[in-house]
mmCIF file of C-alpha atoms in Angstrom:
data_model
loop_
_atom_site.group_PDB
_atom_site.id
_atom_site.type_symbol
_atom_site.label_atom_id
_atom_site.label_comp_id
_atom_site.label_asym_id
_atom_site.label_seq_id
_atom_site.Cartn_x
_atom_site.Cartn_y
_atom_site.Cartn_z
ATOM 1 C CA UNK A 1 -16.082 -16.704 14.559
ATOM 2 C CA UNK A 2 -17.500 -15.150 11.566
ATOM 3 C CA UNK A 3 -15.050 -14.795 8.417
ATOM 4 C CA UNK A 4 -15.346 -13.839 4.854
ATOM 5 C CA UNK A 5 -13.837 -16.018 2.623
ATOM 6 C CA UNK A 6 -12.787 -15.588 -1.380
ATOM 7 C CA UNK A 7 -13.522 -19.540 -2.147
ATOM 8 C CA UNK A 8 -12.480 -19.111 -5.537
ATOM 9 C CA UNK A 9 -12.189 -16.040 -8.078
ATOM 10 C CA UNK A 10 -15.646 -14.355 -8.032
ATOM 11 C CA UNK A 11 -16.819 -15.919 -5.084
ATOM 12 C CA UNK A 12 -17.414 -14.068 -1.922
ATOM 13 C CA UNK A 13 -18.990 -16.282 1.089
ATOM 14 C CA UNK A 14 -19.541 -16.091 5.052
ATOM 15 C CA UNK A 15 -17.969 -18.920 7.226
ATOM 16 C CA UNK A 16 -18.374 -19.920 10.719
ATOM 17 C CA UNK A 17 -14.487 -20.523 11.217
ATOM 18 C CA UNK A 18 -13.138 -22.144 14.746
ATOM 19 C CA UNK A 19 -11.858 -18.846 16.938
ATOM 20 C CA UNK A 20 -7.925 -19.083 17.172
ATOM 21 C CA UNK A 21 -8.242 -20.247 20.678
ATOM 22 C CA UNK A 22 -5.555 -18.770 23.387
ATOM 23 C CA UNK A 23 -2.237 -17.071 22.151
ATOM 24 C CA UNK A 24 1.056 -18.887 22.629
ATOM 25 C CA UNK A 25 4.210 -17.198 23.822
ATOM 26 C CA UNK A 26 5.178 -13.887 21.585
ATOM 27 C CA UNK A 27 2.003 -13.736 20.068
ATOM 28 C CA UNK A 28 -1.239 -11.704 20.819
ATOM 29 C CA UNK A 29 -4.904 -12.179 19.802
ATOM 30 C CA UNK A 30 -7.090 -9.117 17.966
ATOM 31 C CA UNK A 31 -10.382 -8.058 17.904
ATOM 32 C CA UNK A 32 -10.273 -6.877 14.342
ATOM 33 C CA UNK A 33 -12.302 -3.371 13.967
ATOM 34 C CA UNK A 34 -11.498 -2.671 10.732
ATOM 35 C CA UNK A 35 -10.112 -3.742 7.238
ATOM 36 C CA UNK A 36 -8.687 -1.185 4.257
ATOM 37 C CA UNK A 37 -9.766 -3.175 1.120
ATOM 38 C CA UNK A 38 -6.120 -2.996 -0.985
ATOM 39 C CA UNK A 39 -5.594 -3.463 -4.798
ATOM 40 C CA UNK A 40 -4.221 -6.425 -3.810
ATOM 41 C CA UNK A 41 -7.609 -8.034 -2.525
ATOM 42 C CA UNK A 42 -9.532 -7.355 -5.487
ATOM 43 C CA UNK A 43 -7.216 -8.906 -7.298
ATOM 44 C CA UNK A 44 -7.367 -11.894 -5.468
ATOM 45 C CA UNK A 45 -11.537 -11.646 -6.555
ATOM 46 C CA UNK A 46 -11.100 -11.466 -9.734
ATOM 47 C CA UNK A 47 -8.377 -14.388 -9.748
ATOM 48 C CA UNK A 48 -5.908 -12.322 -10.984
ATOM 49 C CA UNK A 49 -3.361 -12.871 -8.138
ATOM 50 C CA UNK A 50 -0.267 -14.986 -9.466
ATOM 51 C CA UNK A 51 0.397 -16.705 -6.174
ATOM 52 C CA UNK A 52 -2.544 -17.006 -3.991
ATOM 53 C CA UNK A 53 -4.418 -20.864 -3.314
ATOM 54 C CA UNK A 54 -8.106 -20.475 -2.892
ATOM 55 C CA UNK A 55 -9.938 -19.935 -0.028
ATOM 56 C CA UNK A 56 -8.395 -17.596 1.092
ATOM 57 C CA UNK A 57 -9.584 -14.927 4.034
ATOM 58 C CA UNK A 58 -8.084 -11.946 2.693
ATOM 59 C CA UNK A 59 -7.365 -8.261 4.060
ATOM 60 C CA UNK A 60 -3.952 -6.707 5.626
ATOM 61 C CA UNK A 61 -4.479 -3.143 6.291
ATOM 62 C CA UNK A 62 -5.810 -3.560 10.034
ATOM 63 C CA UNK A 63 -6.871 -2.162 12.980
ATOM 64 C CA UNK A 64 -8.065 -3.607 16.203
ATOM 65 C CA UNK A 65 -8.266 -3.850 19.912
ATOM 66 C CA UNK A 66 -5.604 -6.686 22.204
ATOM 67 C CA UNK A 67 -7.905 -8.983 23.777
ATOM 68 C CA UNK A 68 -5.269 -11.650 24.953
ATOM 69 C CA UNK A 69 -1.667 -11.809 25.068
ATOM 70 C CA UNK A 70 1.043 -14.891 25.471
ATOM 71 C CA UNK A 71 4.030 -15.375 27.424
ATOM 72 C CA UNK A 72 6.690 -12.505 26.676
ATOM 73 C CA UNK A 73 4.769 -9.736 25.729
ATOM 74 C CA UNK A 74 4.632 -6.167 26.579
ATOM 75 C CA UNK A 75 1.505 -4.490 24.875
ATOM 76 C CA UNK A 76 -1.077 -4.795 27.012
ATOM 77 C CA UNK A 77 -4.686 -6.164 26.542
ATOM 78 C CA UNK A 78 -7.533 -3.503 25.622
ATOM 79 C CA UNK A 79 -4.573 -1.492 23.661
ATOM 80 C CA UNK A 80 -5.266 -0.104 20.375
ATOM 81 C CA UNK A 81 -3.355 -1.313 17.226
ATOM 82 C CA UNK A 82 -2.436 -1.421 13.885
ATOM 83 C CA UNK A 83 -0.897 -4.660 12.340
ATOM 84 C CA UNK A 84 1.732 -4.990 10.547
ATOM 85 C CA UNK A 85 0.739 -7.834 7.945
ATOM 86 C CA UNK A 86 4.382 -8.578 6.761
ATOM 87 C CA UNK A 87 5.656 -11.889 8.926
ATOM 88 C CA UNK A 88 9.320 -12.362 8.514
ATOM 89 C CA UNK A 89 11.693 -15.421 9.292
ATOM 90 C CA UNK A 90 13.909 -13.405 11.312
ATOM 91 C CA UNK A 91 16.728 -15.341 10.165
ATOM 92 C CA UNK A 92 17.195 -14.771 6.410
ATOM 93 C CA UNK A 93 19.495 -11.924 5.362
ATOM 94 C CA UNK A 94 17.742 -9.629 4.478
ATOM 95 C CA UNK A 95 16.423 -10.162 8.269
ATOM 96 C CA UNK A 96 19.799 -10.251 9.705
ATOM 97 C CA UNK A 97 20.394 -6.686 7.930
ATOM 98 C CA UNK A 98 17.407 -5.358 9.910
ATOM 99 C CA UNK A 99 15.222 -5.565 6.384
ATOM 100 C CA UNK A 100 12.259 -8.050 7.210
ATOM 101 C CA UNK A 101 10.293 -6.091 4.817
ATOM 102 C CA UNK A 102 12.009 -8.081 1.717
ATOM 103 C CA UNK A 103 12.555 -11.371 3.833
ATOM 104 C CA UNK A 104 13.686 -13.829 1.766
ATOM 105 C CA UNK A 105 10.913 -16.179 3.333
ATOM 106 C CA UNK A 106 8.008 -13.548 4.049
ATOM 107 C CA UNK A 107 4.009 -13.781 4.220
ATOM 108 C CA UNK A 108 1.814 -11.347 4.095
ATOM 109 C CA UNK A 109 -2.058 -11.979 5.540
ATOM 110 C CA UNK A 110 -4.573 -12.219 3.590
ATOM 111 C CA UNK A 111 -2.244 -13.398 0.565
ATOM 112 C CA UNK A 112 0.521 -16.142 1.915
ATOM 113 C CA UNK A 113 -1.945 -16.908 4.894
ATOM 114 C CA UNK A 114 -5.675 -16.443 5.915
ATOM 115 C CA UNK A 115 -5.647 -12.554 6.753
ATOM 116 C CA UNK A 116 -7.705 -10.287 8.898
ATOM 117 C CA UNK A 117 -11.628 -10.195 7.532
ATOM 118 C CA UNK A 118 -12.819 -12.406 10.160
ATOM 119 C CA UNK A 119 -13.637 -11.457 13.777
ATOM 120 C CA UNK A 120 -10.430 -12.304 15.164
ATOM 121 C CA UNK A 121 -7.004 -13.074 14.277
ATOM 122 C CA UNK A 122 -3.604 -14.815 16.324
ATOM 123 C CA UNK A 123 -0.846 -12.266 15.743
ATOM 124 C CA UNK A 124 3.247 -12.016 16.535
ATOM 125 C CA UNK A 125 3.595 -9.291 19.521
ATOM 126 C CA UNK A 126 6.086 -7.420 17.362
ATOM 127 C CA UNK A 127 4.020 -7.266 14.724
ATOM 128 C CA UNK A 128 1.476 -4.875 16.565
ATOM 129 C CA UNK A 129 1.856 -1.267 17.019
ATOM 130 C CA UNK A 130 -0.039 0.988 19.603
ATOM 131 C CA UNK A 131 -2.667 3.250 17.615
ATOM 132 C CA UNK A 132 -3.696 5.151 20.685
ATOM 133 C CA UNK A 133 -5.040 8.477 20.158
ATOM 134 C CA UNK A 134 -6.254 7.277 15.922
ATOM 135 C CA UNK A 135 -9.711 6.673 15.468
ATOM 136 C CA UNK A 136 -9.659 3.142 14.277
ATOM 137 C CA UNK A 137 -10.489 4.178 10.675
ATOM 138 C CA UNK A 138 -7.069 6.052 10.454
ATOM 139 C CA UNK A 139 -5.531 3.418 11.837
ATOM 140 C CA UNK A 140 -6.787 1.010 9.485
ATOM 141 C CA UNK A 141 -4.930 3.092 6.828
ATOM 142 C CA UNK A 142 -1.546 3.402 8.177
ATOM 143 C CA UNK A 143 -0.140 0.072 6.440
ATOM 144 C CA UNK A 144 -1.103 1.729 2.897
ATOM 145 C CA UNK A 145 0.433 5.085 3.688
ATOM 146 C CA UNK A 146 3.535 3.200 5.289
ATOM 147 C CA UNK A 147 3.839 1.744 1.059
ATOM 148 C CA UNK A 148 4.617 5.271 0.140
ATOM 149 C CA UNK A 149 6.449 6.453 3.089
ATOM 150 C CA UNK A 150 8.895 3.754 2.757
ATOM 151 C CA UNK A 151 9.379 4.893 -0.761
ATOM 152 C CA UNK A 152 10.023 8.318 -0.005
ATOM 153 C CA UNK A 153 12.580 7.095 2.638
ATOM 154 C CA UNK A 154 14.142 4.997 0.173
ATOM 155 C CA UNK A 155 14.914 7.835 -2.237
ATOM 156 C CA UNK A 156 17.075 8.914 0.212
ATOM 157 C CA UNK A 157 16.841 12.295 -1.823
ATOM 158 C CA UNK A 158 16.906 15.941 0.103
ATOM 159 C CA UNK A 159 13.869 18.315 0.543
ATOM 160 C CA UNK A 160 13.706 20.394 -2.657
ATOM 161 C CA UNK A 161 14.057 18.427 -5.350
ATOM 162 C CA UNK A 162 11.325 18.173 -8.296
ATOM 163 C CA UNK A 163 9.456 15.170 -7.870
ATOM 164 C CA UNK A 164 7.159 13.119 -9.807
ATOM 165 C CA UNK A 165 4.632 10.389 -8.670
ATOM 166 C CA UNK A 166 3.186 8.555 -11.406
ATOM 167 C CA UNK A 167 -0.333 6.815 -10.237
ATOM 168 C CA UNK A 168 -2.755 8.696 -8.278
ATOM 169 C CA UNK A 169 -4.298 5.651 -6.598
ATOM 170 C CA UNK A 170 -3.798 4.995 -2.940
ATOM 171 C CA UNK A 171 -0.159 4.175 -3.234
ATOM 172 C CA UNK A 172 0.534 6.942 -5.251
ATOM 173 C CA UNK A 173 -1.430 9.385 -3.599
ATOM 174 C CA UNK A 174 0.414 8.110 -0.312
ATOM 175 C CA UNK A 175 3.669 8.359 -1.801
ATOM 176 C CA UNK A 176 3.045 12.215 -3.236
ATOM 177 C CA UNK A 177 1.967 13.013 0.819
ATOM 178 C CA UNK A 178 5.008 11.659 2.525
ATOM 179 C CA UNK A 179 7.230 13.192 -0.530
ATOM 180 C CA UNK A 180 5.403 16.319 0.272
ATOM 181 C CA UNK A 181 6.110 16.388 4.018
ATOM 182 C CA UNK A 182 9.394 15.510 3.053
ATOM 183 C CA UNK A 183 10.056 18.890 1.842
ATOM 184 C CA UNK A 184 10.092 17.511 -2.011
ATOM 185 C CA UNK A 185 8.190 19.512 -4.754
ATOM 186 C CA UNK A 186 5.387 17.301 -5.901
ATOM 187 C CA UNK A 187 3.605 16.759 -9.461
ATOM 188 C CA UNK A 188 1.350 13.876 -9.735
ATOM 189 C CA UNK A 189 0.921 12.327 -13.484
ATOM 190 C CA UNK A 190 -1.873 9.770 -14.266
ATOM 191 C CA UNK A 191 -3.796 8.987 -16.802
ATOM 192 C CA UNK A 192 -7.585 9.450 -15.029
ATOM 193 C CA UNK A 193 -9.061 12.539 -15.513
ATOM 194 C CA UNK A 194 -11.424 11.926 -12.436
ATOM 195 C CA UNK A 195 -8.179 10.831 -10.190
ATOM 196 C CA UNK A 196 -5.995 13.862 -11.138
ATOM 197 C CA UNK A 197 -8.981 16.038 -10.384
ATOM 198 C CA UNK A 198 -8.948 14.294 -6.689
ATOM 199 C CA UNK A 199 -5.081 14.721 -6.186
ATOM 200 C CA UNK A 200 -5.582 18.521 -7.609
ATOM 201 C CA UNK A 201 -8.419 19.749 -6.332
ATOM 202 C CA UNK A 202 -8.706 18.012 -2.959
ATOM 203 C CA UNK A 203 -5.081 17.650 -2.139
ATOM 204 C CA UNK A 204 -3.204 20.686 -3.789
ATOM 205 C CA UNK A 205 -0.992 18.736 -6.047
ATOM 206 C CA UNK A 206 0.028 20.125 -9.610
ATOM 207 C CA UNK A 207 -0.976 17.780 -12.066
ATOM 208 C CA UNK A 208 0.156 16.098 -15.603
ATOM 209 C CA UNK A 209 -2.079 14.357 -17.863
ATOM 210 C CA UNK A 210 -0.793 10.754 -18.607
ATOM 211 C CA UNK A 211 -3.077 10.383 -21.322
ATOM 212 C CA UNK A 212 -1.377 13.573 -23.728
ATOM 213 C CA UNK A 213 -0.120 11.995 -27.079
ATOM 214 C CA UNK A 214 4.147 12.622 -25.267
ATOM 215 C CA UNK A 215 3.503 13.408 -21.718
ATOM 216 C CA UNK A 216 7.293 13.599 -21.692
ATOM 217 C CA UNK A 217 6.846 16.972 -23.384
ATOM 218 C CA UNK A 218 5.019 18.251 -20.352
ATOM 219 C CA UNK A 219 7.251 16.609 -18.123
ATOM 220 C CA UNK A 220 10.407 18.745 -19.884
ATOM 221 C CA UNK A 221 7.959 21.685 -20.054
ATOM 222 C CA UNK A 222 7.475 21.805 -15.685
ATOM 223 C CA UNK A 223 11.079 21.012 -15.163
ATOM 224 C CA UNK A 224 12.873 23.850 -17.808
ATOM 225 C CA UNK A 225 13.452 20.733 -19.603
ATOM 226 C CA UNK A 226 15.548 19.289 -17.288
ATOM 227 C CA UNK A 227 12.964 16.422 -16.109
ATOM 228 C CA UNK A 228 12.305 15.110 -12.456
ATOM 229 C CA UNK A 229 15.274 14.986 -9.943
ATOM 230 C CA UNK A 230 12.862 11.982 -8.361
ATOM 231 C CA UNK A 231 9.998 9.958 -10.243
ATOM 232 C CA UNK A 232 8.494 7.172 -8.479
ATOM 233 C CA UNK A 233 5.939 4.655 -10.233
ATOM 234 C CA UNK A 234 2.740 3.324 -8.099
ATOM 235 C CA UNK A 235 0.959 2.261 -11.546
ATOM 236 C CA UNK A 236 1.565 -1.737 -11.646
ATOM 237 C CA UNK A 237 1.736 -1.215 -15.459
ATOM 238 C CA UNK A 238 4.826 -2.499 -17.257
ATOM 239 C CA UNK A 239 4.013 0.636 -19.655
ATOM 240 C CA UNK A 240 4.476 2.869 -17.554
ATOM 241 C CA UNK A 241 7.585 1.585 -15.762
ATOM 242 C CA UNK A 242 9.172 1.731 -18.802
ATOM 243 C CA UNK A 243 7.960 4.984 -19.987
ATOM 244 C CA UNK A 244 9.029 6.578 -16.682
ATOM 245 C CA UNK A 245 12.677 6.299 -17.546
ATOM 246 C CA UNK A 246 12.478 9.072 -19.982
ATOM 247 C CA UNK A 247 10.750 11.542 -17.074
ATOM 248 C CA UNK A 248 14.075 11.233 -14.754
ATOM 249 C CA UNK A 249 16.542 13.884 -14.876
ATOM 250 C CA UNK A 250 20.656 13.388 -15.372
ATOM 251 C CA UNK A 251 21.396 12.316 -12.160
ATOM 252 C CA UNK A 252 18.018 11.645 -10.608
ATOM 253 C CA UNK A 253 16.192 8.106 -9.564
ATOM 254 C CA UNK A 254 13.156 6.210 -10.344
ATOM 255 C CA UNK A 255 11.928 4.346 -7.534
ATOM 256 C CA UNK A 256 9.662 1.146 -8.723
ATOM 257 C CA UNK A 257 7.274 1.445 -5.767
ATOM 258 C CA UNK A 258 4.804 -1.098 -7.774
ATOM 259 C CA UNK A 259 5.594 -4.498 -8.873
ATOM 260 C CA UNK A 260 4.900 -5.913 -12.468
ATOM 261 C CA UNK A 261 4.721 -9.515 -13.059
ATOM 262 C CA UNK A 262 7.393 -9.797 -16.278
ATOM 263 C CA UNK A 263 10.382 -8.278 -17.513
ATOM 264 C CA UNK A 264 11.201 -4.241 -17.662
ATOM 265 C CA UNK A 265 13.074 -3.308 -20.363
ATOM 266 C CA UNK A 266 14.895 0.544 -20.892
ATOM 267 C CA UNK A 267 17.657 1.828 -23.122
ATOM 268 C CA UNK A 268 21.123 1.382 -21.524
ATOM 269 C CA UNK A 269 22.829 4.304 -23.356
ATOM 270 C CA UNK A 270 19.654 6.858 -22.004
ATOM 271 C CA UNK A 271 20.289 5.210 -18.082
ATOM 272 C CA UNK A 272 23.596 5.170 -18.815
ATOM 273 C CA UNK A 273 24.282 8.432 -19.651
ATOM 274 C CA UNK A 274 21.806 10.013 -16.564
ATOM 275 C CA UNK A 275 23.744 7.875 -14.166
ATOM 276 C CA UNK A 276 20.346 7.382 -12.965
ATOM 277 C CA UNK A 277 19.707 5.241 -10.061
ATOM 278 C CA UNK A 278 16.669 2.739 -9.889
ATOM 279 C CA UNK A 279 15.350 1.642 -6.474
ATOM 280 C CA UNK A 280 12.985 -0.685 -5.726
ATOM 281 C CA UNK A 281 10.477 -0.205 -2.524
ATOM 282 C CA UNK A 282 8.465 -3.187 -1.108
ATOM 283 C CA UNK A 283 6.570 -3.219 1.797
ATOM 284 C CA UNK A 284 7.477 -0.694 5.013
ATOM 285 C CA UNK A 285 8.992 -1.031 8.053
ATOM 286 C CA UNK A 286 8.432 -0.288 11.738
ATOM 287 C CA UNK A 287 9.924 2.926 11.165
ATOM 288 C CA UNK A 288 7.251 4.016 8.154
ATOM 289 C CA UNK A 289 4.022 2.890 10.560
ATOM 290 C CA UNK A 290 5.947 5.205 13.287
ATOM 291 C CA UNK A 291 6.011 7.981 10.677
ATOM 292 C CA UNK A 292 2.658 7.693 9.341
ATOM 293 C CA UNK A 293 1.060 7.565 12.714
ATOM 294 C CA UNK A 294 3.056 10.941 13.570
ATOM 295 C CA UNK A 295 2.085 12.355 10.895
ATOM 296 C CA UNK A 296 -1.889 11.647 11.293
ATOM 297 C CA UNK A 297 -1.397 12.531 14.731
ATOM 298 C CA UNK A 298 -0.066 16.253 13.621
ATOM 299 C CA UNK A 299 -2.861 16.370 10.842
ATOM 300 C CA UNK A 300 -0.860 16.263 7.798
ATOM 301 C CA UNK A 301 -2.759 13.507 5.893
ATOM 302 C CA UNK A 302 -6.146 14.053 5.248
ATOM 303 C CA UNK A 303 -7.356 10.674 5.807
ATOM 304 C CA UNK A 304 -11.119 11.579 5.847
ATOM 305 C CA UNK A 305 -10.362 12.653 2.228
ATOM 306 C CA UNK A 306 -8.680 9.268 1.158
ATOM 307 C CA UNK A 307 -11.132 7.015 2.832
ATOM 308 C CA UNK A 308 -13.986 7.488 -0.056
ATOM 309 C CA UNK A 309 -15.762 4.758 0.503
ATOM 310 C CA UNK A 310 -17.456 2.980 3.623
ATOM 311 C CA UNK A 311 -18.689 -0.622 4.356
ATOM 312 C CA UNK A 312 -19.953 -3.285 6.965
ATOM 313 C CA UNK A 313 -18.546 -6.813 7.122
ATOM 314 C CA UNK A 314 -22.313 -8.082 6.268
ATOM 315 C CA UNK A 315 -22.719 -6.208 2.995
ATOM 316 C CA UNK A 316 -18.865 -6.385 1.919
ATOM 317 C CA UNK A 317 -19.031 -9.049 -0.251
ATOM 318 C CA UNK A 318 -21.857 -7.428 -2.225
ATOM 319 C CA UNK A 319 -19.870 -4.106 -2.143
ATOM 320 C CA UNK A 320 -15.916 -5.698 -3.269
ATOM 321 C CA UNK A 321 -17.634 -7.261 -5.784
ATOM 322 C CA UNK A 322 -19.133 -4.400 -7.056
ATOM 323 C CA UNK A 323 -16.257 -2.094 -6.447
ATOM 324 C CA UNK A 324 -14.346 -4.709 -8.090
ATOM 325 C CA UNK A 325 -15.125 -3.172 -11.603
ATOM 326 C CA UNK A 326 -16.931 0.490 -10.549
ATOM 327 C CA UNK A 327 -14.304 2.660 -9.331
ATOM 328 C CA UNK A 328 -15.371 6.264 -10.004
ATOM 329 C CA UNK A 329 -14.937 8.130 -7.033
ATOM 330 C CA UNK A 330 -13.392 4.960 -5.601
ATOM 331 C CA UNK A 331 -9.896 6.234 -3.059
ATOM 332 C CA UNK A 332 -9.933 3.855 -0.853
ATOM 333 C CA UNK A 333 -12.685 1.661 1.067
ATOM 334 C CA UNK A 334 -12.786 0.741 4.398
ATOM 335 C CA UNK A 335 -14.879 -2.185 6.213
ATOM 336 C CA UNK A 336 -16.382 -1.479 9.366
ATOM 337 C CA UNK A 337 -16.931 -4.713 12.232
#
């Protein structure tokens, strides 16, 4: 089969790669359709992923057709699905507390193991979910949207509150949707003109300028100085993280839905004296693909309007590359088989 392979940082090359032959018991095979390209794989491009060994096929947010299935399982061949990329021990405890999202052992394709740009790819049953009735584009962006509405669930905050999502890239953007539908008042902050133009203008969100001299100012000046009852951060910036303390209000959360390699630092007396909560969201569970799917189903994400940017598997290593370092206009990409 035909794969695309990141050899080394910088390095973008087609393989002929052995097809993954006949799947065992519990597992099914996929005819991959298409790939969302994630944060995450240009990253591992431009050799700035901390944990990754080269060559590595990369790509997690999938979509594809059953072509064969193993002992033991259910879903059917021809059906329609979106993989879930996160493989879990099943053992560990976070596991045994129904939480394989944080398993204490996980891999993720395309990172911890050869992932899904290539032609076809072995998968565990349970990690498939039927996509029927999504064009396979939308499905392809489920596991990015199930980020964000994982976050929102983690909050565990009521509809109403005054939110803030700081980061209007695909995370972000996906996180101020589901925080939407969730009945929560939504301002988006970033520090991109062109982005908070997108996340105003084609999605309806109220705005604050990251880049202002104090954006906490504006932040006290949309909230009768009381600041946000929820902020989440989807920047990846240590910055940020830190800065976002100051945005919560007394008694609110921050939710870390991006992850900083390093140390995060924040006055004790100001957290103490909120009683502010701080979550952290990783990955998304069963539950968030069920409740993005629902939601694209009853067209409340505007997926046409995230998906900016279209490829084929033969000219995606020209166009990573290049979207690698040109990303005006750049949502999210999508690669077509």
């Amino acid at each position: 089969m035909k794969a695309l392979i990141c050899r080394k940082p910088g390095e973008l090359i087609f393989e002929d790669r052995p097809a993954p032959g006949r799947p065992g018991a519990g597992w099914a095979l996929v005819s991959i359709s298409h790939v969302g390209i994630c944060g995450t794989d240009y990253h591992i491009f431009e050799g700035k992923h901390p944990y990754l060994a080269y060559p590595r096929i990369m790509g997690h947010e999938l979509s594809g057709t059953v072509t064969a299935v193993g002992e033991g399982v259910a879903i059917a061949r021809g059906e329609r699905v979106v993989v879930n990329p996160y493989f879990a021990c099943g053992k560990c405890i976070a596991c045994r507390r129904d939480k394989p999202n944080c398993c204490v052992s996980i891999e993720v394709l395309g990172v911890h193991r050869d992932g899904g740009m290539c032609e076809e790819l072995l998968v565990p049953a349970g990690n498939l979910y039927p996509a029927a009735g999504l064009s396979f584009v939308d499905a392809a962006a489920v596991e990015f949207l199930a980020i964000g509405a994982h976050a929102v669930r983690r909050s565990k905050l009521a509809a109403g509150v005054r939110t803030l999502v700081i980061g209007a890239g695909p995370i972000g953007l996906g996180t101020a949707l589901f925080a939407r539908i969730a009945g929560q008042a939504v301002t988006i902050m970033d520090m991109s003109r062109e982005r908070l133009d997108f996340a105003e203008g084609q999605l309806g969100f109220p705005v604050i300028d990251g880049a202002t001299v104090s954006p906490v100012d504006p932040v006290r000046e949309r909230t009768d100085g009381d600041c946000f009852d929820l902020v989440f951060d989807a920047t990846g910036s240590k910055a940020s993280i830190e800065a976002a303390f100051a945005y919560v209000a007394h008694g609110g959360a921050l939710v870390m839905v991006s992850v900083v390699k390093g140390e995060i630092s924040f006055s004790d007396p100001e957290f103490h004296k909120r009683e502010m909560m701080v979550i952290g969201s990783r990955n998304a569970l069963r539950v968030d693909f069920d409740h993005v799917m629902a939601a694209m189903h009853h067209g409340a994400i505007p997926v046409a309007k995230l998906i900016t940017h279209h490829t084929t598997l033969q000219n995606s290593p020209h166009d990573i590359s290049r979207w690698a370092h040109q990303k005006s206009g750049l949502i999210k990409a999508v690669i077509a088989f």
